[in-house]
Short mmCIF file of C-alpha atoms and ligand atoms in Angstrom, two decimals:
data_model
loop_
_atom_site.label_atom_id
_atom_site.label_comp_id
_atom_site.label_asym_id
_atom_site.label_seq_id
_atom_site.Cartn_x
_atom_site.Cartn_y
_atom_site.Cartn_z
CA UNK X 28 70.31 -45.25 -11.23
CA UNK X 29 70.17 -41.72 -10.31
CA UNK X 30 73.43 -39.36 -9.77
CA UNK X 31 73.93 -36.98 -6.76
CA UNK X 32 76.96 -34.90 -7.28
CA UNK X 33 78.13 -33.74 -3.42
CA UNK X 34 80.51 -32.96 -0.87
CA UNK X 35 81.06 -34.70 2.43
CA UNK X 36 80.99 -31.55 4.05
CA UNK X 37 78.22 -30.45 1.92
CA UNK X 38 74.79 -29.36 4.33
CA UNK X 39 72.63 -29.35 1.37
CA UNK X 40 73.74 -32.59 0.22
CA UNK X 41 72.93 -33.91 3.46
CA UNK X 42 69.65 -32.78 3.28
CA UNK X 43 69.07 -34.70 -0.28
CA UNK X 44 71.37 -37.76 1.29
CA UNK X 45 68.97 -37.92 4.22
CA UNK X 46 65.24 -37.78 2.44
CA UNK X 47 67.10 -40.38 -0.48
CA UNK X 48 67.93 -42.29 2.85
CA UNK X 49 64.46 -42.32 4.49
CA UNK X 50 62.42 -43.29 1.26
CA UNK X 51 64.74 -46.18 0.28
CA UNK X 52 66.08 -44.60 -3.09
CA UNK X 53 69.83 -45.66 -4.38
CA UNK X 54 71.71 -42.95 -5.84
CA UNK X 55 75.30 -43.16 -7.58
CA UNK X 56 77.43 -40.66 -5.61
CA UNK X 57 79.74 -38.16 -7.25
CA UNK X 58 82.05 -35.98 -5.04
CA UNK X 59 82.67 -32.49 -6.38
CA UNK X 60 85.41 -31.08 -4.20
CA UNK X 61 84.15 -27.96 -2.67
CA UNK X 62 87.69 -27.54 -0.52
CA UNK X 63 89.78 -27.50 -3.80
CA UNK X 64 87.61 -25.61 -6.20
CA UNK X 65 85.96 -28.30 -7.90
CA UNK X 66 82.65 -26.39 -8.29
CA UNK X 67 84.08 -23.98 -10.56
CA UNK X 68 85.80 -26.14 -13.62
CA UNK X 69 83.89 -26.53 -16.70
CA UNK X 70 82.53 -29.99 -16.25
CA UNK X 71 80.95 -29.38 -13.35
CA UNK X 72 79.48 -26.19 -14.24
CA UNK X 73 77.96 -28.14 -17.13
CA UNK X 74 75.66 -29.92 -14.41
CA UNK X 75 75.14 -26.79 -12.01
CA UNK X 76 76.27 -23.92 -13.76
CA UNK X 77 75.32 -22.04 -9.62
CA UNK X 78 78.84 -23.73 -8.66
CA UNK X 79 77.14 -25.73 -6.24
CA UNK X 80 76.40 -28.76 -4.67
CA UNK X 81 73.85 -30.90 -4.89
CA UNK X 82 72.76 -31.90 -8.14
CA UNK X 83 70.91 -34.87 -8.61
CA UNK X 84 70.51 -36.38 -12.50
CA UNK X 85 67.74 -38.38 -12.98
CA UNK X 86 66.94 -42.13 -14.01
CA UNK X 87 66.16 -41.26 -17.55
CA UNK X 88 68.86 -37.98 -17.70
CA UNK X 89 67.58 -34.73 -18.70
CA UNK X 90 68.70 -31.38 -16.95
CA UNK X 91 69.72 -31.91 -13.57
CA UNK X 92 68.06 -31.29 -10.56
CA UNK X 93 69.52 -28.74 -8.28
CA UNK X 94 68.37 -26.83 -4.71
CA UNK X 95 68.08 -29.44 -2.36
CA UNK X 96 64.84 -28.33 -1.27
CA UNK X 97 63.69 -28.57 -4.77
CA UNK X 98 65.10 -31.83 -4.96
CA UNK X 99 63.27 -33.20 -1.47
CA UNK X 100 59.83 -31.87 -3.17
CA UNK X 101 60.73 -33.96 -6.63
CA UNK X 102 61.34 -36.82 -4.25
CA UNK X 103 58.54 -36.23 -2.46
CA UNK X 104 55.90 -36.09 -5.13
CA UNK X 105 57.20 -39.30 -7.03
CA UNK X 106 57.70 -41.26 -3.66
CA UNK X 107 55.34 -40.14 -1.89
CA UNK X 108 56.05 -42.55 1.22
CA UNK X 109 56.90 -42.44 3.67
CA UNK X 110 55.65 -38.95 3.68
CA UNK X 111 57.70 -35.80 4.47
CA UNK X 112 55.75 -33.35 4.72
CA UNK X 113 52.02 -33.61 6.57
CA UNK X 114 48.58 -33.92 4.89
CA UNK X 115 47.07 -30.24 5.71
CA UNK X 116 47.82 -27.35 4.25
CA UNK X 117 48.82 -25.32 7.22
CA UNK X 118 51.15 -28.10 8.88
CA UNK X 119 52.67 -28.63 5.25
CA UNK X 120 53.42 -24.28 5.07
CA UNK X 121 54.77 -24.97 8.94
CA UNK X 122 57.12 -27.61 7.83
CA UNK X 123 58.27 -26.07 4.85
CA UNK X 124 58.71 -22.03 7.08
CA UNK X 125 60.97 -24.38 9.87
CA UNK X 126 62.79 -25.68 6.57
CA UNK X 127 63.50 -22.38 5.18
CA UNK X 128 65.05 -20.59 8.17
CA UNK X 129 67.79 -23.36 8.05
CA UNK X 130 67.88 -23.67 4.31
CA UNK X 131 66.98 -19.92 3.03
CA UNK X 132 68.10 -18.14 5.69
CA UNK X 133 70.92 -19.75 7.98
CA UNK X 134 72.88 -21.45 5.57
CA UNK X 135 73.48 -19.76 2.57
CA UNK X 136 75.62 -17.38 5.27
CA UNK X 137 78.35 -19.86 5.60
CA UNK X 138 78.82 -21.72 2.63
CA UNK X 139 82.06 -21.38 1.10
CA UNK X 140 81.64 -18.77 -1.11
CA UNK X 141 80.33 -16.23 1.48
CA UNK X 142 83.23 -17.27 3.30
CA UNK X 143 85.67 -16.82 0.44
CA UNK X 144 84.58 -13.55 -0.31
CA UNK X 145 84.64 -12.53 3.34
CA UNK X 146 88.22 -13.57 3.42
CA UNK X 147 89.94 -12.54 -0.34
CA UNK X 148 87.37 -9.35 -0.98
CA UNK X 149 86.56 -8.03 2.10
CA UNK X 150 89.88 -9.03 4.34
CA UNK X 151 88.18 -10.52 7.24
CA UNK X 152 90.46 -12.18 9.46
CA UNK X 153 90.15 -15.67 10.35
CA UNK X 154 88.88 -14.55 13.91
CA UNK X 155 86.18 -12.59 12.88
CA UNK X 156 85.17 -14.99 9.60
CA UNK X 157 84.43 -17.37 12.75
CA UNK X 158 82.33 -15.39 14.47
CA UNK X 159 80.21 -14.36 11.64
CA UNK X 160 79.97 -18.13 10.73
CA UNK X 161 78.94 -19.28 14.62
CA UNK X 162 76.78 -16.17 15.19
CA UNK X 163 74.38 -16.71 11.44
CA UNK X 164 74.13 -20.19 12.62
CA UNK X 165 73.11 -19.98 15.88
CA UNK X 166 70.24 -17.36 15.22
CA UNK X 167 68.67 -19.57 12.82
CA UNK X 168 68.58 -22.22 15.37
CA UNK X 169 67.45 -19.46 17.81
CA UNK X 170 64.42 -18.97 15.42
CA UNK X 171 63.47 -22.56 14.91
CA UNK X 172 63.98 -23.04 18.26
CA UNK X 173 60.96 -20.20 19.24
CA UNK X 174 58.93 -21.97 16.60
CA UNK X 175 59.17 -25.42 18.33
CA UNK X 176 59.23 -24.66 21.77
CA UNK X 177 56.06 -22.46 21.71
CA UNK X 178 54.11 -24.09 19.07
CA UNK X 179 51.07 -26.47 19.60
CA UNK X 180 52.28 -28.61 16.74
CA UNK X 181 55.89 -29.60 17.54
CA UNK X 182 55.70 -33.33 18.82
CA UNK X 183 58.76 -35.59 19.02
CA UNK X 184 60.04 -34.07 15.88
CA UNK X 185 59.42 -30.56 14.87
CA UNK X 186 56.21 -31.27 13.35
CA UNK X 187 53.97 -34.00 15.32
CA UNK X 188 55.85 -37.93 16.25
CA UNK X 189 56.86 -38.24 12.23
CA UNK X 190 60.21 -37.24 10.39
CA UNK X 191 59.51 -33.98 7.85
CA UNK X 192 62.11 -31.78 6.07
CA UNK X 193 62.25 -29.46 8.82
CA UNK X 194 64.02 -32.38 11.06
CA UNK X 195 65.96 -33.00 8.08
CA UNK X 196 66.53 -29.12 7.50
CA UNK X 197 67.40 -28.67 11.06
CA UNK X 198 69.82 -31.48 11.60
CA UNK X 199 71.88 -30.21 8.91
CA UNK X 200 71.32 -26.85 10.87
CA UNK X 201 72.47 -28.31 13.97
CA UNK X 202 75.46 -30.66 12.46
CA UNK X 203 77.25 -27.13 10.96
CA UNK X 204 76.03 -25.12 14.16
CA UNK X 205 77.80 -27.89 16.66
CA UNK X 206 80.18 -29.47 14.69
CA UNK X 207 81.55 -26.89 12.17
CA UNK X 208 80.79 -23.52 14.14
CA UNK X 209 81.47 -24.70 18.00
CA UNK X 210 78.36 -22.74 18.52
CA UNK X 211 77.04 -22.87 21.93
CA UNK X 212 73.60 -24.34 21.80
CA UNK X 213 72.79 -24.82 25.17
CA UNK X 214 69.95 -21.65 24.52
CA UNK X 215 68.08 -24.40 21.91
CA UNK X 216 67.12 -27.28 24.13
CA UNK X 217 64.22 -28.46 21.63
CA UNK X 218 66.23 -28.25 18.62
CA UNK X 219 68.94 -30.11 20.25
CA UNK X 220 66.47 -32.47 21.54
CA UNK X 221 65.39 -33.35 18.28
CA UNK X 222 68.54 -33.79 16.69
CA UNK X 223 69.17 -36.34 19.23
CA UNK X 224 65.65 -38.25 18.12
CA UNK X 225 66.63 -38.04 14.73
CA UNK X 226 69.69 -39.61 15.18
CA UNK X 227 68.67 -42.40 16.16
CA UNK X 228 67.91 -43.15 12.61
CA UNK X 229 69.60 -45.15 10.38
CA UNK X 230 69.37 -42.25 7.22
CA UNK X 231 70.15 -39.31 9.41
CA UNK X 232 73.48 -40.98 11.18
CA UNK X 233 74.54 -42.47 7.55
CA UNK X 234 74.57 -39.45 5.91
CA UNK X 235 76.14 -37.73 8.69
CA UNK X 236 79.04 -35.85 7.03
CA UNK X 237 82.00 -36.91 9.04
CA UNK X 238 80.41 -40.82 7.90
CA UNK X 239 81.15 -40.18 3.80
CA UNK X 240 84.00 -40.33 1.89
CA UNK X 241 87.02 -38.09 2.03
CA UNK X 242 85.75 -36.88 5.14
CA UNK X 243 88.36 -36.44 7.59
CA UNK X 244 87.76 -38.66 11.28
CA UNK X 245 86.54 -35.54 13.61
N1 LIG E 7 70.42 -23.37 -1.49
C1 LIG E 7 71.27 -24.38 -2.06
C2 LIG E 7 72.65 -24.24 -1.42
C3 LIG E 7 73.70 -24.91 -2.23
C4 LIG E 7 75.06 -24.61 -1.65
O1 LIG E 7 75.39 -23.46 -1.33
N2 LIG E 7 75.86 -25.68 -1.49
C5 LIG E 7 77.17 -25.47 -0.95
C6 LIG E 7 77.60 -26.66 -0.14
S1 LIG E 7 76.52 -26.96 1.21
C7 LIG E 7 78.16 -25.28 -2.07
O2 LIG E 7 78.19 -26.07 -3.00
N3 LIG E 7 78.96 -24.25 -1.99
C8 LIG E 7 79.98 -23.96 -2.96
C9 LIG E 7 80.50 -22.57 -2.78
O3 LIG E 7 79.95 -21.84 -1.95
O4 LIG E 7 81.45 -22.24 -3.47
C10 LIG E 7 70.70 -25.77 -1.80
O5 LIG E 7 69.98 -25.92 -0.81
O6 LIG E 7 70.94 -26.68 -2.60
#
């Protein structure tokens, strides 16, 4: 069986958790605790030597896999259904831009070590480590958000009436933007409208983060 080292709280692991979730693929779970340092010891640096989570080992072992976005591709080309990503070339570069924003762009802002080195290096106060965290968030919803609600091609998901990784890329978005960030995203309506489609499946509410191990109940 294949490993996925994560986090509860982990976005990126959600993203892997998700796509593992829609195409039916079993995975052995390892929790790496991001809260407590856990990224940074020796064994785990052995797997991801970034300090992050995920990392996903593979059936027959070998290097790990690591960048969730990488990872959804790998997954992607050897299970090819169902599909993530659509069958032209311009809807698959669409899918993959509204993936970025939230993956390249908006969260690599507020992951722990950005935050850590806001705090201990640069001595920004709780108060204003919050806003920076709320405000990167919301403006990559704000972009996706211009995308969707003025594009042809946004159906009942952000790419035509099937799942992609940019509903996977922006629930995760959406999850850290509401949940973590109290962001207010009442300026988003069709991102937040398409959270609530996707949640209403069984792979997206299961890997919800509050729904894994460890995680605390709100
Ligand atoms: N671009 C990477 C992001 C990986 C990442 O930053 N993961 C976070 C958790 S969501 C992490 O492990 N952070 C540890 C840290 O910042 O110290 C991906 O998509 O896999």
């Amino acid at each position: 069986m294949m490993k996925l080292y994560g986090f509860w709280r982990s976005l990126a692991t959600y993203r892997v958790k998700v796509a593992l979730g829609l195409k039916g693929l079993q995975v052995e779970e390892v929790s790496i605790d991001l809260l407590k340092g856990k990224q940074h010891e020796q064994d785990y640096l052995k797997v991801n030597p970034q300090a992050v989570v995920p990392a996903l080992i593979l059936e027959d072992g070998g290097p790990p896999l690591f960048q969730s976005l990488a990872i959804l591709e790998y997954l992607e080309e050897t299970k090819p259904q169902p599909p993530l990503l659509p069958k032209d070339p311009r809807g698959r570069a669409r899918v993959r831009g509204l993936a970025l924003i939230a993956a390249a762009d908006g969260h690599p802002l507020v992951v722990p070590r950005i935050r850590n080195y806001l705090e201990k290096e640069l001595n920004v106060g709780e108060e204003k480590r919050n806003r920076w965290l709320a405000h990167w968030s919301l403006k990559a919803l704000e972009a996706i958000e211009s995308h969707l609600a003025n594009e042809r091609p946004t159906g009942k998901f952000c790419h035509g009436d099937t799942v992609s990784m940019a509903d996977i890329c922006l629930a995760g978005q959406v999850i850290g933007a509401t949940g973590y960030f109290k962001c207010d995203v009442s300026g988003v309506p069709t991102a937040m409208r398409i959270y609530e489609e996707c949640m209403k499946i069984e792979a997206f509410v299961s890997a919800h983060p509050l729904r894994q191990p460890g995680a605390p109940a709100h």
